[in-house]
Short mmCIF file of C-alpha atoms in Angstrom, two decimals:
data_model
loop_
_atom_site.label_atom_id
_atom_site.label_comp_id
_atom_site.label_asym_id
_atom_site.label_seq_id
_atom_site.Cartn_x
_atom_site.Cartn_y
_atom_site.Cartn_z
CA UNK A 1190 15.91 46.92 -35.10
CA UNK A 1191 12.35 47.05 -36.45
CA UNK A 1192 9.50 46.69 -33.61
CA UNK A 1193 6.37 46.01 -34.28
CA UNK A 1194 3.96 45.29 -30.67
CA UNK A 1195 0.82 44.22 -30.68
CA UNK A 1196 -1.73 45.40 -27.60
CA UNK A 1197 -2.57 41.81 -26.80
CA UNK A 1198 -1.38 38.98 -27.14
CA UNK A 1199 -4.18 36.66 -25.76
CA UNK A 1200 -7.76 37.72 -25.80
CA UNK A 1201 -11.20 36.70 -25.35
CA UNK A 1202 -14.50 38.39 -26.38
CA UNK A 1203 -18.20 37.87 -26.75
CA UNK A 1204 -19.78 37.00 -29.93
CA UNK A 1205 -21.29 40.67 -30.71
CA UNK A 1206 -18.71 42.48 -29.23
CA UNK A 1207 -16.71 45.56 -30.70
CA UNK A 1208 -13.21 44.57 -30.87
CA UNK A 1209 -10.20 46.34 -31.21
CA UNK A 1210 -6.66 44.91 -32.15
CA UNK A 1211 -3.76 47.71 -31.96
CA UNK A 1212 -0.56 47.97 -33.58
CA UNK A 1213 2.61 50.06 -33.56
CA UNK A 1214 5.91 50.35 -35.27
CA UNK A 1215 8.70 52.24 -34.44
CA UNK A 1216 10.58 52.60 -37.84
CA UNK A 1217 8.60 55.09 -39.56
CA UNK A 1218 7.16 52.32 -42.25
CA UNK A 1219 4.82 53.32 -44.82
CA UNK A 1220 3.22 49.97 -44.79
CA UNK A 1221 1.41 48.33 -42.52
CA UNK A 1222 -0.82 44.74 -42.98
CA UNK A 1223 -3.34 43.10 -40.68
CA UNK A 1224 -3.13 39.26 -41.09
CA UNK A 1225 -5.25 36.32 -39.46
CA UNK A 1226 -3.35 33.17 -39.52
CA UNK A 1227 -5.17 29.50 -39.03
CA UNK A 1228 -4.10 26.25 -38.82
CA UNK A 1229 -3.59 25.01 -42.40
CA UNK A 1230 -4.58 27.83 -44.22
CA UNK A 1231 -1.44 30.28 -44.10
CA UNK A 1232 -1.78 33.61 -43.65
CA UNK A 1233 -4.35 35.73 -45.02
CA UNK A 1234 -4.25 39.47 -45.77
CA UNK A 1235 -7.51 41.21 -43.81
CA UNK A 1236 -6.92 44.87 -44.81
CA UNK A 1237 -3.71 47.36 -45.67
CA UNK A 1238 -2.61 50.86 -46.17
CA UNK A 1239 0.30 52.36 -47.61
CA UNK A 1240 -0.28 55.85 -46.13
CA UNK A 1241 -1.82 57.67 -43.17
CA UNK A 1242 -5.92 57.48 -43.76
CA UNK A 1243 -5.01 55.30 -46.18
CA UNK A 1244 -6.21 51.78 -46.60
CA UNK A 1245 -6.77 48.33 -49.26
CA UNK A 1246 -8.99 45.73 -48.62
CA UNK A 1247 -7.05 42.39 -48.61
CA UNK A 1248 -8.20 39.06 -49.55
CA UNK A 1249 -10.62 38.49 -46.65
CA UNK A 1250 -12.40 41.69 -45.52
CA UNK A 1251 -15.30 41.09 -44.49
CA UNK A 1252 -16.32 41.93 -40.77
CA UNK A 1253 -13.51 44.22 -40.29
CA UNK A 1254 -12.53 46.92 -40.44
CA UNK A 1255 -9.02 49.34 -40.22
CA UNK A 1256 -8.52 52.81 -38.89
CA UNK A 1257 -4.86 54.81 -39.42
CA UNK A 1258 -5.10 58.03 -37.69
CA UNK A 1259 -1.11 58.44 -37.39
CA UNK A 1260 1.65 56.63 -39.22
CA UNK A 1261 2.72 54.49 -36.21
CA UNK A 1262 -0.22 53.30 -35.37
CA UNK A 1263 -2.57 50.74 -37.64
CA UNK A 1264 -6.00 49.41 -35.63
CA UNK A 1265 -7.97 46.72 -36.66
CA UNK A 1266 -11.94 46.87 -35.42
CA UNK A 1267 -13.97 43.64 -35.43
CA UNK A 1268 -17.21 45.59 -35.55
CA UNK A 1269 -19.47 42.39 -33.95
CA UNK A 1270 -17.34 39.86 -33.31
CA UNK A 1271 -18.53 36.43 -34.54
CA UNK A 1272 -17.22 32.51 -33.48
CA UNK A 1273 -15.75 32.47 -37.10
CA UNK A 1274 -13.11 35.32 -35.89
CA UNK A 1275 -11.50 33.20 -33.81
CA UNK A 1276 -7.88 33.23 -34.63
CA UNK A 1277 -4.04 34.67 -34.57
CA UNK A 1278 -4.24 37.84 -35.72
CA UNK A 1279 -0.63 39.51 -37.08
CA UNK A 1280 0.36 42.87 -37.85
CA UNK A 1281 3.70 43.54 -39.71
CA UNK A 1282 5.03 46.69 -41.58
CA UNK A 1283 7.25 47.68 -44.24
CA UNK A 1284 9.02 50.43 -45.94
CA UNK A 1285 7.44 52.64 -48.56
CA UNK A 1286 6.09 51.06 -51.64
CA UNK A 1287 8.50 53.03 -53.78
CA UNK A 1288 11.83 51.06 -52.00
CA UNK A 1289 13.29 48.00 -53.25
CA UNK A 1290 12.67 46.86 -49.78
CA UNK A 1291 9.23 47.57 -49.52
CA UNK A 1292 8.17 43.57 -49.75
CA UNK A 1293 10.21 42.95 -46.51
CA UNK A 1294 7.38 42.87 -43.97
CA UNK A 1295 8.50 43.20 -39.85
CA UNK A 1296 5.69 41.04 -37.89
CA UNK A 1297 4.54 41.94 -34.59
CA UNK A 1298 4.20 38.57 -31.75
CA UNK A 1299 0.51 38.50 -32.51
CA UNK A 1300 -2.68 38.52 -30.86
CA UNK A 1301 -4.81 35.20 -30.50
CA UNK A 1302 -8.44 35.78 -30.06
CA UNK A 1303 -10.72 33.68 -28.76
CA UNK A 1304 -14.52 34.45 -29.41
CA UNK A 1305 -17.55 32.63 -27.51
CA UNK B 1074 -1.82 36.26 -60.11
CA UNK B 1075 0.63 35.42 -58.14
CA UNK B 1076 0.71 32.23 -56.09
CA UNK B 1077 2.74 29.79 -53.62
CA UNK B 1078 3.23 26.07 -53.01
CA UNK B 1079 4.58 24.41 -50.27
CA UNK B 1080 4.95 21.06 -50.68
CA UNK B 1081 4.68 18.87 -47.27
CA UNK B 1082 2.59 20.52 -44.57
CA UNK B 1083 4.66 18.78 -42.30
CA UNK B 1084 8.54 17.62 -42.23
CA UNK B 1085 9.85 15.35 -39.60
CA UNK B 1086 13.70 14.87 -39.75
CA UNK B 1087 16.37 14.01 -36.79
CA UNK B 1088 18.93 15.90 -35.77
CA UNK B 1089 22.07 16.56 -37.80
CA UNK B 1090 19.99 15.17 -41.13
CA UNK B 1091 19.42 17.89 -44.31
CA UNK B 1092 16.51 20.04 -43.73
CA UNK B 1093 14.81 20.15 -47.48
CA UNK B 1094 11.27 22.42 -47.31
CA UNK B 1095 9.85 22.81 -50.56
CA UNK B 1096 8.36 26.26 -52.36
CA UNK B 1097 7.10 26.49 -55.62
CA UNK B 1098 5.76 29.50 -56.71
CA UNK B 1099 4.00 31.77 -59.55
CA UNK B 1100 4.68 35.21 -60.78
CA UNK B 1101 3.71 37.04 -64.38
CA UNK B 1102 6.33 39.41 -63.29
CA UNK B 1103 9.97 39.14 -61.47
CA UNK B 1104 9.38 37.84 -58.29
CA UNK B 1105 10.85 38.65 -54.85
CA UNK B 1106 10.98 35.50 -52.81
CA UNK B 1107 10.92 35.61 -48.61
CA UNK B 1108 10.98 32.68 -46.23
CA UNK B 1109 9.79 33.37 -42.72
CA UNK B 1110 10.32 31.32 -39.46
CA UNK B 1111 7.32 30.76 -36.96
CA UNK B 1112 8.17 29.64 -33.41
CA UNK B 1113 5.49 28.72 -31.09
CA UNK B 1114 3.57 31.38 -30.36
CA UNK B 1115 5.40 33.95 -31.92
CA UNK B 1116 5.22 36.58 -34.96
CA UNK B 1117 7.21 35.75 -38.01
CA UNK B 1118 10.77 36.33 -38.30
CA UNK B 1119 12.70 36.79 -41.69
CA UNK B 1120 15.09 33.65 -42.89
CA UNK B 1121 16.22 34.93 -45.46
CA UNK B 1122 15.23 36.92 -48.71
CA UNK B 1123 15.94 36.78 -53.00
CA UNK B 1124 15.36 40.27 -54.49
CA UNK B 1125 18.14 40.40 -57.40
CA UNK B 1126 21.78 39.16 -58.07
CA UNK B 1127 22.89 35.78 -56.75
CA UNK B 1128 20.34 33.54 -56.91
CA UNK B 1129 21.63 31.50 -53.52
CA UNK B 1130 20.73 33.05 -50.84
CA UNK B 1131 22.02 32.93 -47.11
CA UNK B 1132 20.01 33.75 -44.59
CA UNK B 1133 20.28 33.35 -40.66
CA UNK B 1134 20.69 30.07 -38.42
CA UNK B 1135 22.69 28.14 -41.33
CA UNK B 1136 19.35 28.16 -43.69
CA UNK B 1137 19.90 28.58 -47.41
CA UNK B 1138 17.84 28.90 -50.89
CA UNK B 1139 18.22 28.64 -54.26
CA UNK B 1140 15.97 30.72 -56.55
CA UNK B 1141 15.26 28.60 -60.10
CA UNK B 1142 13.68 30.23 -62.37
CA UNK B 1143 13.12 27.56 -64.74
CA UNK B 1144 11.65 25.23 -62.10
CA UNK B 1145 9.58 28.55 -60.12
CA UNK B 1146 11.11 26.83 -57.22
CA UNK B 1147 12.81 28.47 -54.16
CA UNK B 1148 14.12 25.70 -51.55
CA UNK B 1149 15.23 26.14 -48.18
CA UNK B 1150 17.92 23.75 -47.32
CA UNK B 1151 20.01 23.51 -43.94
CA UNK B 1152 22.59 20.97 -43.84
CA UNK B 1153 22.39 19.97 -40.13
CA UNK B 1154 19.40 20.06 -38.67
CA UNK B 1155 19.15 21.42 -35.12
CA UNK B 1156 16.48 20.63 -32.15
CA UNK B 1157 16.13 24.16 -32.08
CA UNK B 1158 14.60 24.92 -35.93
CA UNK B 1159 11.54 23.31 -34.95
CA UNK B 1160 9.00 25.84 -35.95
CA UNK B 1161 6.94 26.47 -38.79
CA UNK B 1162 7.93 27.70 -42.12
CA UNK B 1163 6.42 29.82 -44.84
CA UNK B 1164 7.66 30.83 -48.08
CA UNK B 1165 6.14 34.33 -49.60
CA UNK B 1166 6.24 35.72 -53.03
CA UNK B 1167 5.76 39.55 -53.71
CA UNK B 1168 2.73 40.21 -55.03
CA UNK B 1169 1.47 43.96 -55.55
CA UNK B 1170 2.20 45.67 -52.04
CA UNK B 1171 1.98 42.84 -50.08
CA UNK B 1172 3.55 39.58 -50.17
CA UNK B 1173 0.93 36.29 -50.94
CA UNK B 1174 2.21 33.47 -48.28
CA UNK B 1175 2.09 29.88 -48.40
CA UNK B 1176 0.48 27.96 -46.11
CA UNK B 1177 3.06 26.90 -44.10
CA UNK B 1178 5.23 23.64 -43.09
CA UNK B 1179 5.92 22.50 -39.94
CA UNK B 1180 9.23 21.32 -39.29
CA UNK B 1181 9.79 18.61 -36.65
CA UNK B 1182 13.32 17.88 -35.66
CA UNK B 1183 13.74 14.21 -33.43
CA UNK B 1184 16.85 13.33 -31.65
#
C-alpha cells in the first residue's frame, strides 16, 4: 500500500513565524500536491511538482512556498505565517503524469495548523 | 476549465435508507471522475474511481457511481446506509495534473 505521512499532525505557530510542513511517500510517485482544506470551501491546490526540483503553482499560492530536494520528500514553507493560514493542510501523491493512473492521488492524515 | 458541483453540503439519512450524494461536473475534454471519503480527522481515502469502460463503478464499503455523460453527472449511491459512512464526501474531476475537488458533503447517518 501507498503511504503518504505527514510530520505533524497538530500544530501551532506564531503569526510571523517560518513554518515548515513535511511530507513523504514511499511508492516512488512522481507527483506530489500540497492542499489546505477549510470548512466549506473544499480543497484547494497550494503548490505541485511533477519531478525532483520541480514545481507548479496551484490555485492559491500566495505565502508559500515548496522545496523538493529528493523524490520522497515534498516540503511546504509558510515563509511568515499569518492568522489567515490557519487550516488542514494535506499532502497526497501520485504516479507519473505519463500513466493512466496518474489522477489517482494517495493523501497523507494531514496537518492542522493553528496560527495566533 | 474544468469544474465540480456537489449538490447538498450536507445529507442526513438513517440507517439502512439509500445514500444519494450528488456530483455534477465540467470537462472540455474526457474526464476522469474520483470520489474520496473524509473521516474525522483524517486524510482522504479513495471510494472509488471512473477512468474508461463501464460507466458503473464499484468502489469499497458497498458505494457505487454511475458516470452520465449526457447529464455531466457522477452519483454515489449506497443502498443501505451504515452508522459507520458518516464522514465527508468529495467528488474530483481530472483536470491537467491534478484533480479540481468539490467542496465536499457531509454525510450524517441517524439510527
Amino acid at each position: 500500500d501507498v503511504k503518504v505521512t505527514q510530520s505533524s499532525r497538530y500544530l501551532v505557530k506564531r503569526t510571523g513565524e517560518k513554518v515548515f510542513l513535511e511530507c513523504v511517500q514511499d511508492m516512488d510517485h512522481e507527483n506530489m500536491f500540497w492542499y489546505r482544506q477549510d470548512p466549506g470551501l473544499g480543497l484547494r491546490l497550494i503548490y505541485f511538482s511533477y519531478d525532483v526540483k520541480m514545481k507548479e503553482k496551484g490555485d492559491i499560492p500566495e505565502g508559500y512556498s515548496v522545496s523538493r530536494e529528493k523524490k520522497e520528500r515534498f516540503s511546504l514553507i509558510l515563509e511568515s505565517a499569518s492568522t489567515n493560514q490557519t487550516s488542514m493542510y494535506l499532502c497526497a501523491s501520485s504516479l507519473s503524469p505519463w500513466a493512466e493512473s496518474s489522477y489517482e492521488q494517495y493523501f497523507g492524515p494531514g496537518t492542522r495548523l493553528t496560527v495566533t | 476549465a474544468q469544474s465540480v458541483t456537489q449538490l447538498g453540503s450536507h445529507v442526513s439519512v438513517s440507517e439502512g435508507a439509500l445514500v444519494l450524494l450528488r456530483c455534477n461536473y465540467s470537462s472540455s475534454v474526457p474526464p476522469y471522475l474520483f470520489w474520496y471519503v473524509q473521516y474525522p480527522n483524517q486524510g482522504l481515502q479513495l471510494l472509488l474511481k471512473y477512468t474508461t469502460g463501464a460507466t458503473l463503478v464499484k468502489g469499497i464499503n458497498g458505494f457505487e457511481a454511475e458516470f452520465k455523460k449526457s447529464e455531466t453527472s457522477f452519483h454515489l449511491t449506497k443502498p443501505s446506509a451504515h452508522m459507520s459512512d458518516a464522514a465527508e464526501y468529495f467528488c474530483a474531476v481530472s483536470g491537467g495534473t491534478a484533480l479540481i475537488f468539490g467542496k465536499g458533503t457531509t454525510l450524517s447517518v441517524s439510527s
